[in-house]
Amino acid sequence: MVLAGWGAFHRCFLAGLLTYLKSPWLDLLLPLSLSGLLWERSGNPAGMVWILAVWLGLKFLRWLPSQPVYGVLIGVLAVILSAVLHPVSGSAPTDLLLVLLAFAAGLQQTRDQWRIALWVVLATVIVSLPFVEFSRFNGNLDAIPWTALRDALPQGAVRIQKITINRSAYLYGLFSLVGYGLWRTEQRPWRSILAAVLGCLSYLLVCGSGSRAALFFPLAAVVVVELCWRHRQWVARRARFLAASLLLLSLLFNLTLYWPSSPVAAADPSDVGRAEVARCFVRQALRSFPDLVSGQGYDRVSDHCASKVFLPEKTTGIPHAHNVFVQALADQGLVTLVLMAIALALIFQRLFIGLSGDAAPLCLTGLACALFILSASLVESTLLKTSLQQVVSGYLLAIAWAVPQVSSAPSQENSRTISP
């Protein structure tokens, strides 16, 4: 009797635990990971990493009884954790692995779970406010035509404590698009208004960061998404062609930035420096066929380019190529770059198709975030170093694989918020 009672209790306990682990409220650990900044002031504090690792582990644990492959992912997380906590280089194998693990954590979530998850991710804007600091001069202030207003605003650039300015701007730009998506798709007016307020607050922080890319790319993403939404049936029918065209346009955009005689690259000294760094990375990647295929490891190309481009007195100092794909080509090789391109093509293809299906409102948000992640990756190494942006980016890309919601009632699109 005692053994039978203990067995029943054990089964009930496990059932309750699994139910809790499948709850989208588990995602509260994402904004709460910023509390790790209280324990160690650095770009990738141990407290933040531990909280994000716990979140990933619990996400995988929920599916472990039915799918043993998630046990393998828990093992991968355990193996790389020490390298994330104690990085030995600016670019490391743990960078893309964290993105992939976060992507896996978002798989098999229903649309209802994703809606709550997006609200939790958006709440990170509020949680980040106590950690906001000001650094160098905010160049975005020059765009304000009124001198009195420009002088009245804080002159420093916004950052999340010791996370770099560009990476802080990237996170706020991503959160602003989550707010935009919820504003467009929420059925209750007060929720839609709240999402708009938080999204606008996040974009104001982007403006305060001084980042030009994070200022422009969210607006461009919204324009593209609105056009896709208005012609969603046409977009869905041509999803594969549009996904391939998007990647081709991205390549042409980078060629325009990095080509030596390009007027775009020569317009600003900072852009000239970035273009030189990118060309140095590409030259090193192409120097031999084995290096091109497999990559040269981590920081080797950065160290070389530091001495060859604009830091001649240092052997190190260029932490990244200011481009995720160029960085991957140099560090991890052509195979990794091709796999990244295939993955992005599949993500965009599924999101384009999803715009005409039952998950259309969710795909609208996912498409906006994916467009921003892609565009930011072309001018900044957004998936390197800082664990929070790696995890949030990978997680939001998994929206493309949202599964049908579990509720029996048919979902109703809100004609007010997502109408053409």
Short mmCIF file of C-alpha atoms in Angstrom, two decimals:
data_model
loop_
_atom_site.label_atom_id
_atom_site.label_comp_id
_atom_site.label_asym_id
_atom_site.label_seq_id
_atom_site.Cartn_x
_atom_site.Cartn_y
_atom_site.Cartn_z
CA MET A 1 0.00 0.00 0.00
CA VAL A 2 2.78 2.39 0.94
CA LEU A 3 4.68 1.61 -2.25
CA ALA A 4 1.52 1.99 -4.33
CA GLY A 5 0.75 5.34 -2.70
CA TRP A 6 4.31 6.52 -3.21
CA GLY A 7 4.16 5.48 -6.86
CA ALA A 8 0.90 7.37 -7.38
CA PHE A 9 2.35 10.45 -5.68
CA HIS A 10 5.47 10.19 -7.79
CA ARG A 11 3.47 9.99 -11.02
CA CYS A 12 1.28 12.93 -10.01
CA PHE A 13 4.34 14.96 -9.06
CA LEU A 14 6.03 14.27 -12.39
CA ALA A 15 2.82 15.07 -14.28
CA GLY A 16 2.48 18.37 -12.43
CA LEU A 17 6.14 19.21 -12.99
CA LEU A 18 5.89 18.56 -16.73
CA THR A 19 2.74 20.66 -16.92
CA TYR A 20 4.57 23.54 -15.25
CA LEU A 21 7.60 23.15 -17.50
CA LYS A 22 5.36 23.40 -20.57
CA SER A 23 3.87 26.65 -19.29
CA PRO A 24 4.94 29.74 -21.27
CA TRP A 25 5.40 31.56 -17.94
CA LEU A 26 8.69 29.72 -17.65
CA ASP A 27 9.92 32.40 -20.06
CA LEU A 28 9.92 34.88 -17.18
CA LEU A 29 13.48 33.71 -16.65
CA LEU A 30 14.44 35.61 -19.82
CA PRO A 31 13.79 39.14 -18.51
CA LEU A 32 14.84 38.07 -15.02
CA SER A 33 18.23 37.09 -16.42
CA LEU A 34 19.06 40.81 -16.40
CA SER A 35 19.21 40.55 -12.62
CA GLY A 36 22.52 38.79 -13.21
CA LEU A 37 23.93 42.23 -13.96
CA LEU A 38 23.68 42.93 -10.24
CA TRP A 39 26.25 40.26 -9.47
CA GLU A 40 28.97 40.99 -11.99
CA ARG A 41 29.46 44.07 -14.12
CA SER A 42 30.55 42.78 -17.50
CA GLY A 43 29.20 42.20 -21.00
CA ASN A 44 28.37 38.58 -20.22
CA PRO A 45 28.02 38.22 -16.41
CA ALA A 46 27.96 34.83 -14.78
CA GLY A 47 24.60 35.49 -13.14
CA MET A 48 22.92 36.17 -16.48
CA VAL A 49 24.48 33.09 -18.06
CA TRP A 50 23.35 30.83 -15.22
CA ILE A 51 19.74 32.03 -15.41
CA LEU A 52 19.66 31.61 -19.19
CA ALA A 53 21.20 28.14 -18.86
CA VAL A 54 18.54 27.14 -16.32
CA TRP A 55 15.85 28.40 -18.70
CA LEU A 56 17.26 26.34 -21.56
CA GLY A 57 17.62 23.25 -19.39
CA LEU A 58 14.02 23.45 -18.14
CA LYS A 59 12.76 24.02 -21.69
CA PHE A 60 14.46 20.83 -22.81
CA LEU A 61 13.43 18.86 -19.74
CA ARG A 62 9.75 19.30 -20.56
CA TRP A 63 10.06 17.13 -23.70
CA LEU A 64 12.65 14.68 -22.39
CA PRO A 65 10.18 11.88 -21.39
CA SER A 66 8.77 11.67 -24.93
CA GLN A 67 11.81 12.67 -27.01
CA PRO A 68 15.23 11.50 -25.75
CA VAL A 69 17.02 13.83 -28.20
CA TYR A 70 16.33 16.66 -25.75
CA GLY A 71 18.56 14.82 -23.29
CA VAL A 72 21.35 15.23 -25.84
CA LEU A 73 20.66 18.98 -25.96
CA ILE A 74 20.85 19.14 -22.16
CA GLY A 75 24.22 17.42 -22.44
CA VAL A 76 25.42 19.93 -25.03
CA LEU A 77 24.32 22.78 -22.76
CA ALA A 78 26.22 21.28 -19.81
CA VAL A 79 29.37 20.81 -21.93
CA ILE A 80 29.48 24.39 -23.26
CA LEU A 81 28.40 26.12 -20.04
CA SER A 82 31.90 26.56 -18.65
CA ALA A 83 33.08 28.08 -21.95
CA VAL A 84 30.20 30.57 -21.86
CA LEU A 85 30.92 31.49 -18.26
CA HIS A 86 34.66 31.81 -18.86
CA PRO A 87 35.15 32.78 -22.53
CA VAL A 88 38.71 32.57 -23.77
CA SER A 89 38.16 34.48 -27.00
CA GLY A 90 35.96 37.17 -28.50
CA SER A 91 34.52 34.71 -31.00
CA ALA A 92 33.82 31.22 -29.67
CA PRO A 93 32.03 28.01 -30.72
CA THR A 94 29.53 28.62 -27.94
CA ASP A 95 28.10 31.65 -29.77
CA LEU A 96 26.16 29.91 -32.52
CA LEU A 97 25.55 26.89 -30.29
CA LEU A 98 23.59 29.08 -27.87
CA VAL A 99 21.54 30.42 -30.78
CA LEU A 100 20.79 26.87 -31.93
CA LEU A 101 19.89 25.70 -28.42
CA ALA A 102 17.53 28.64 -27.93
CA PHE A 103 15.98 27.87 -31.31
CA ALA A 104 15.40 24.27 -30.20
CA ALA A 105 13.85 25.56 -26.96
CA GLY A 106 11.18 27.37 -28.98
CA LEU A 107 10.16 24.38 -31.08
CA GLN A 108 6.84 22.59 -30.45
CA GLN A 109 5.25 25.62 -28.78
CA THR A 110 1.64 26.32 -29.63
CA ARG A 111 0.40 29.67 -30.87
CA ASP A 112 -1.24 30.32 -27.50
CA GLN A 113 2.05 29.65 -25.75
CA TRP A 114 3.88 31.91 -28.16
CA ARG A 115 1.50 34.80 -27.52
CA ILE A 116 2.28 34.70 -23.80
CA ALA A 117 5.97 34.17 -24.52
CA LEU A 118 6.07 37.31 -26.66
CA TRP A 119 4.54 39.35 -23.86
CA VAL A 120 7.15 38.02 -21.46
CA VAL A 121 9.95 38.85 -23.91
CA LEU A 122 8.52 42.37 -24.31
CA ALA A 123 8.54 42.79 -20.53
CA THR A 124 12.34 42.72 -20.73
CA VAL A 125 12.13 46.40 -21.72
CA ILE A 126 10.71 47.29 -18.30
CA VAL A 127 13.13 45.04 -16.42
CA SER A 128 16.09 46.61 -18.25
CA LEU A 129 15.30 50.20 -17.21
CA PRO A 130 17.13 50.08 -13.84
CA PHE A 131 20.23 48.88 -15.69
CA VAL A 132 20.31 51.66 -18.29
CA GLU A 133 23.57 53.62 -18.39
CA PHE A 134 24.94 56.37 -20.62
CA SER A 135 28.21 56.12 -22.48
CA ARG A 136 29.73 58.07 -25.39
CA PHE A 137 27.95 60.84 -27.32
CA ASN A 138 24.66 59.87 -28.95
CA GLY A 139 25.08 60.59 -32.67
CA ASN A 140 21.37 60.12 -33.34
CA LEU A 141 20.72 63.50 -31.69
CA ASP A 142 22.04 65.19 -34.82
CA ALA A 143 18.89 64.07 -36.65
CA ILE A 144 16.74 66.32 -34.42
CA PRO A 145 16.26 69.67 -36.17
CA TRP A 146 15.32 71.64 -33.02
CA THR A 147 18.36 72.77 -31.06
CA ALA A 148 16.47 73.36 -27.80
CA LEU A 149 15.05 69.84 -27.81
CA ARG A 150 18.37 68.33 -28.84
CA ASP A 151 20.19 70.09 -25.99
CA ALA A 152 17.51 69.12 -23.45
CA LEU A 153 17.88 65.39 -24.11
CA PRO A 154 20.60 63.23 -22.51
CA GLN A 155 23.75 63.53 -24.61
CA GLY A 156 25.12 60.11 -23.73
CA ALA A 157 24.32 56.92 -25.63
CA VAL A 158 22.04 54.40 -23.92
CA ARG A 159 23.33 50.96 -23.06
CA ILE A 160 22.25 48.13 -20.77
CA GLN A 161 24.92 48.44 -18.11
CA LYS A 162 28.10 46.87 -19.55
CA ILE A 163 26.49 45.32 -22.62
CA THR A 164 27.91 47.23 -25.58
CA ILE A 165 25.96 50.08 -27.13
CA ASN A 166 25.33 48.33 -30.44
CA ARG A 167 24.22 45.11 -28.76
CA SER A 168 21.95 46.99 -26.38
CA ALA A 169 20.45 48.82 -29.37
CA TYR A 170 19.96 45.49 -31.13
CA LEU A 171 18.01 44.08 -28.18
CA TYR A 172 15.83 47.18 -27.92
CA GLY A 173 15.22 47.14 -31.67
CA LEU A 174 14.10 43.53 -31.44
CA PHE A 175 11.81 44.27 -28.48
CA SER A 176 10.27 47.21 -30.35
CA LEU A 177 9.26 44.84 -33.15
CA VAL A 178 7.78 42.37 -30.66
CA GLY A 179 5.72 45.30 -29.36
CA TYR A 180 4.71 46.21 -32.91
CA GLY A 181 3.60 42.65 -33.61
CA LEU A 182 1.51 42.41 -30.44
CA TRP A 183 -0.02 45.83 -31.14
CA ARG A 184 -1.10 44.64 -34.58
CA THR A 185 -2.46 41.28 -33.50
CA GLU A 186 -3.88 41.53 -29.97
CA GLN A 187 -7.66 41.36 -29.92
CA ARG A 188 -8.29 43.32 -26.73
CA PRO A 189 -7.75 47.08 -27.13
CA TRP A 190 -6.01 47.58 -23.78
CA ARG A 191 -3.48 44.87 -24.61
CA SER A 192 -2.88 46.38 -28.02
CA ILE A 193 -2.32 49.82 -26.48
CA LEU A 194 0.02 48.41 -23.83
CA ALA A 195 2.06 46.63 -26.50
CA ALA A 196 2.28 49.87 -28.51
CA VAL A 197 3.47 51.81 -25.46
CA LEU A 198 6.16 49.26 -24.60
CA GLY A 199 7.21 48.99 -28.25
CA CYS A 200 7.51 52.79 -28.53
CA LEU A 201 9.46 52.93 -25.27
CA SER A 202 11.87 50.34 -26.62
CA TYR A 203 12.29 52.28 -29.86
CA LEU A 204 12.96 55.48 -27.91
CA LEU A 205 15.77 53.63 -26.16
CA VAL A 206 17.03 52.63 -29.61
CA CYS A 207 17.07 56.32 -30.56
CA GLY A 208 18.98 57.05 -27.39
CA SER A 209 21.59 54.41 -28.15
CA GLY A 210 23.11 56.26 -31.09
CA SER A 211 23.02 53.14 -33.27
CA ARG A 212 22.11 54.00 -36.86
CA ALA A 213 21.37 50.40 -37.85
CA ALA A 214 19.01 49.75 -34.95
CA LEU A 215 17.29 53.08 -35.66
CA PHE A 216 16.62 52.35 -39.33
CA PHE A 217 16.16 48.58 -39.56
CA PRO A 218 13.03 48.27 -37.36
CA LEU A 219 11.27 50.88 -39.51
CA ALA A 220 12.33 49.08 -42.68
CA ALA A 221 11.13 45.76 -41.23
CA VAL A 222 7.71 47.24 -40.43
CA VAL A 223 7.34 48.60 -43.98
CA VAL A 224 8.24 45.24 -45.53
CA VAL A 225 5.94 43.32 -43.16
CA GLU A 226 3.01 45.64 -43.87
CA LEU A 227 3.49 45.19 -47.61
CA CYS A 228 3.68 41.42 -47.17
CA TRP A 229 0.55 41.45 -45.03
CA ARG A 230 -1.48 43.42 -47.54
CA HIS A 231 -0.52 40.94 -50.27
CA ARG A 232 -0.19 37.87 -48.05
CA GLN A 233 -1.88 35.44 -50.45
CA TRP A 234 0.49 36.46 -53.24
CA VAL A 235 3.45 36.29 -50.84
CA ALA A 236 2.48 32.81 -49.63
CA ARG A 237 2.30 31.47 -53.18
CA ARG A 238 5.80 32.76 -53.92
CA ALA A 239 7.36 32.05 -50.54
CA ARG A 240 10.36 30.09 -51.81
CA PHE A 241 11.21 32.65 -54.49
CA LEU A 242 10.87 35.55 -52.03
CA ALA A 243 13.04 33.84 -49.41
CA ALA A 244 15.79 33.22 -51.98
CA SER A 245 15.47 36.78 -53.31
CA LEU A 246 15.76 38.18 -49.79
CA LEU A 247 19.06 36.38 -49.21
CA LEU A 248 20.33 37.51 -52.62
CA LEU A 249 19.44 41.13 -51.83
CA SER A 250 21.29 40.77 -48.53
CA LEU A 251 24.41 39.65 -50.39
CA LEU A 252 24.13 42.56 -52.82
CA PHE A 253 23.69 44.95 -49.89
CA ASN A 254 26.92 43.73 -48.33
CA LEU A 255 28.79 43.95 -51.63
CA THR A 256 27.61 47.55 -51.90
CA LEU A 257 28.96 48.27 -48.42
CA TYR A 258 32.28 46.46 -48.76
CA TRP A 259 33.26 47.02 -52.40
CA PRO A 260 36.40 49.20 -52.40
CA SER A 261 35.02 51.77 -54.86
CA SER A 262 31.54 51.87 -53.32
CA PRO A 263 30.36 55.43 -52.49
CA VAL A 264 28.29 54.01 -49.62
CA ALA A 265 31.33 52.55 -47.88
CA ALA A 266 33.29 55.77 -48.30
CA ALA A 267 30.60 58.03 -46.86
CA ASP A 268 31.68 57.72 -43.22
CA PRO A 269 35.07 56.98 -41.59
CA SER A 270 33.46 54.34 -39.37
CA ASP A 271 31.95 52.63 -42.41
CA VAL A 272 35.32 52.75 -44.17
CA GLY A 273 36.94 51.01 -41.22
CA ARG A 274 34.24 48.33 -41.08
CA ALA A 275 34.53 47.72 -44.81
CA GLU A 276 38.30 47.29 -44.51
CA VAL A 277 37.87 44.83 -41.66
CA ALA A 278 35.29 42.83 -43.63
CA ARG A 279 37.52 42.68 -46.70
CA CYS A 280 40.40 41.52 -44.53
CA PHE A 281 38.26 38.73 -43.09
CA VAL A 282 37.16 37.59 -46.55
CA ARG A 283 40.74 37.65 -47.90
CA GLN A 284 41.90 35.47 -45.04
CA ALA A 285 39.01 33.05 -45.52
CA LEU A 286 39.88 32.66 -49.22
CA ARG A 287 43.60 32.16 -48.81
CA SER A 288 43.37 28.35 -49.04
CA PHE A 289 40.69 25.81 -49.89
CA PRO A 290 40.88 23.86 -46.56
CA ASP A 291 40.57 27.10 -44.60
CA LEU A 292 37.66 28.17 -46.77
CA VAL A 293 35.76 24.94 -46.13
CA SER A 294 36.43 24.39 -42.44
CA GLY A 295 37.31 27.87 -41.17
CA GLN A 296 40.37 28.97 -39.22
CA GLY A 297 39.12 28.70 -35.68
CA TYR A 298 38.38 31.52 -33.29
CA ASP A 299 40.13 34.90 -33.09
CA ARG A 300 42.89 33.89 -35.52
CA VAL A 301 41.47 36.04 -38.31
CA SER A 302 40.61 38.80 -35.83
CA ASP A 303 44.21 38.85 -34.58
CA HIS A 304 45.57 38.98 -38.11
CA CYS A 305 43.27 41.77 -39.23
CA ALA A 306 44.00 43.76 -36.07
CA SER A 307 47.60 44.10 -37.18
CA LYS A 308 46.79 44.67 -40.86
CA VAL A 309 43.91 47.16 -40.86
CA PHE A 310 43.66 50.08 -38.42
CA LEU A 311 45.32 48.79 -35.25
CA PRO A 312 48.92 48.36 -36.43
CA GLU A 313 50.39 48.69 -32.93
CA LYS A 314 48.32 45.82 -31.54
CA THR A 315 48.21 42.11 -32.25
CA THR A 316 44.63 41.85 -30.98
CA GLY A 317 41.78 44.28 -30.75
CA ILE A 318 39.25 43.70 -33.54
CA PRO A 319 36.74 41.49 -31.72
CA HIS A 320 34.57 40.76 -34.72
CA ALA A 321 33.93 41.41 -38.40
CA HIS A 322 30.79 43.54 -37.87
CA ASN A 323 28.99 40.91 -39.93
CA VAL A 324 27.68 37.57 -38.68
CA PHE A 325 28.11 35.81 -42.02
CA VAL A 326 31.62 37.06 -42.72
CA GLN A 327 32.56 36.11 -39.16
CA ALA A 328 31.14 32.62 -39.64
CA LEU A 329 32.97 32.22 -42.96
CA ALA A 330 36.32 33.10 -41.39
CA ASP A 331 35.91 31.23 -38.10
CA GLN A 332 33.78 28.23 -39.05
CA GLY A 333 34.06 27.97 -42.81
CA LEU A 334 31.92 27.75 -45.89
CA VAL A 335 29.97 24.71 -44.71
CA THR A 336 28.65 26.61 -41.70
CA LEU A 337 27.87 29.65 -43.84
CA VAL A 338 25.87 27.55 -46.31
CA LEU A 339 23.94 25.87 -43.48
CA MET A 340 23.12 29.30 -42.04
CA ALA A 341 21.83 30.47 -45.41
CA ILE A 342 19.69 27.34 -45.81
CA ALA A 343 18.27 27.74 -42.30
CA LEU A 344 17.37 31.38 -42.91
CA ALA A 345 15.78 30.54 -46.26
CA LEU A 346 13.60 27.90 -44.58
CA ILE A 347 12.64 30.28 -41.77
CA PHE A 348 11.55 33.03 -44.16
CA GLN A 349 9.79 30.57 -46.45
CA ARG A 350 7.73 29.20 -43.55
CA LEU A 351 6.92 32.69 -42.28
CA PHE A 352 5.83 33.87 -45.75
CA ILE A 353 3.59 30.82 -46.12
CA GLY A 354 2.26 31.27 -42.59
CA LEU A 355 0.97 34.77 -43.38
CA SER A 356 -1.96 33.18 -45.22
CA GLY A 357 -2.71 30.48 -42.64
CA ASP A 358 -4.19 30.10 -39.16
CA ALA A 359 -0.96 31.36 -37.58
CA ALA A 360 -0.94 34.57 -39.64
CA PRO A 361 -0.85 37.03 -36.69
CA LEU A 362 2.04 35.17 -35.08
CA CYS A 363 3.91 34.91 -38.39
CA LEU A 364 3.54 38.68 -38.82
CA THR A 365 5.47 39.20 -35.58
CA GLY A 366 7.94 36.46 -36.43
CA LEU A 367 8.61 37.92 -39.88
CA ALA A 368 9.29 41.38 -38.45
CA CYS A 369 11.78 39.95 -35.95
CA ALA A 370 13.46 37.69 -38.53
CA LEU A 371 13.89 40.60 -40.96
CA PHE A 372 15.52 42.68 -38.24
CA ILE A 373 17.81 39.83 -37.15
CA LEU A 374 18.92 39.30 -40.75
CA SER A 375 19.46 42.97 -41.52
CA ALA A 376 21.34 43.64 -38.27
CA SER A 377 23.52 40.59 -38.94
CA LEU A 378 24.73 42.24 -42.16
CA VAL A 379 26.33 45.19 -40.37
CA GLU A 380 27.04 43.89 -36.87
CA SER A 381 28.14 40.62 -35.27
CA THR A 382 24.89 40.44 -33.38
CA LEU A 383 25.12 36.73 -32.54
CA LEU A 384 28.51 36.92 -30.83
CA LYS A 385 29.52 37.26 -27.20
CA THR A 386 26.40 38.46 -25.33
CA SER A 387 24.29 35.48 -24.25
CA LEU A 388 21.01 37.36 -23.84
CA GLN A 389 20.88 38.51 -27.46
CA GLN A 390 21.93 35.05 -28.67
CA VAL A 391 19.18 33.33 -26.71
CA VAL A 392 16.44 35.85 -27.55
CA SER A 393 17.37 35.83 -31.26
CA GLY A 394 17.37 32.05 -31.57
CA TYR A 395 14.15 31.76 -29.59
CA LEU A 396 12.23 34.24 -31.75
CA LEU A 397 13.40 32.59 -34.97
CA ALA A 398 11.61 29.42 -33.83
CA ILE A 399 8.26 31.19 -34.30
CA ALA A 400 8.34 29.87 -37.87
CA TRP A 401 7.72 26.39 -36.46
CA ALA A 402 4.77 27.24 -34.20
CA VAL A 403 2.32 24.34 -33.92
CA PRO A 404 -1.50 24.61 -33.91
CA GLN A 405 -2.96 25.86 -30.66
CA VAL A 406 -4.46 23.37 -28.26
CA SER A 407 -7.71 25.18 -27.56
CA SER A 408 -10.78 23.65 -29.18
CA ALA A 409 -12.39 26.98 -30.02
CA PRO A 410 -11.44 28.31 -33.45
CA SER A 411 -9.15 31.31 -33.38
CA GLN A 412 -10.61 34.61 -34.49
CA GLU A 413 -8.48 37.20 -36.25
CA ASN A 414 -8.93 40.68 -34.95
CA SER A 415 -10.10 42.66 -37.94
CA ARG A 416 -9.24 45.91 -36.20
CA THR A 417 -5.60 45.12 -35.48
CA ILE A 418 -4.54 43.09 -38.50
CA SER A 419 -6.79 44.32 -41.26
CA PRO A 420 -5.21 45.39 -44.56
#
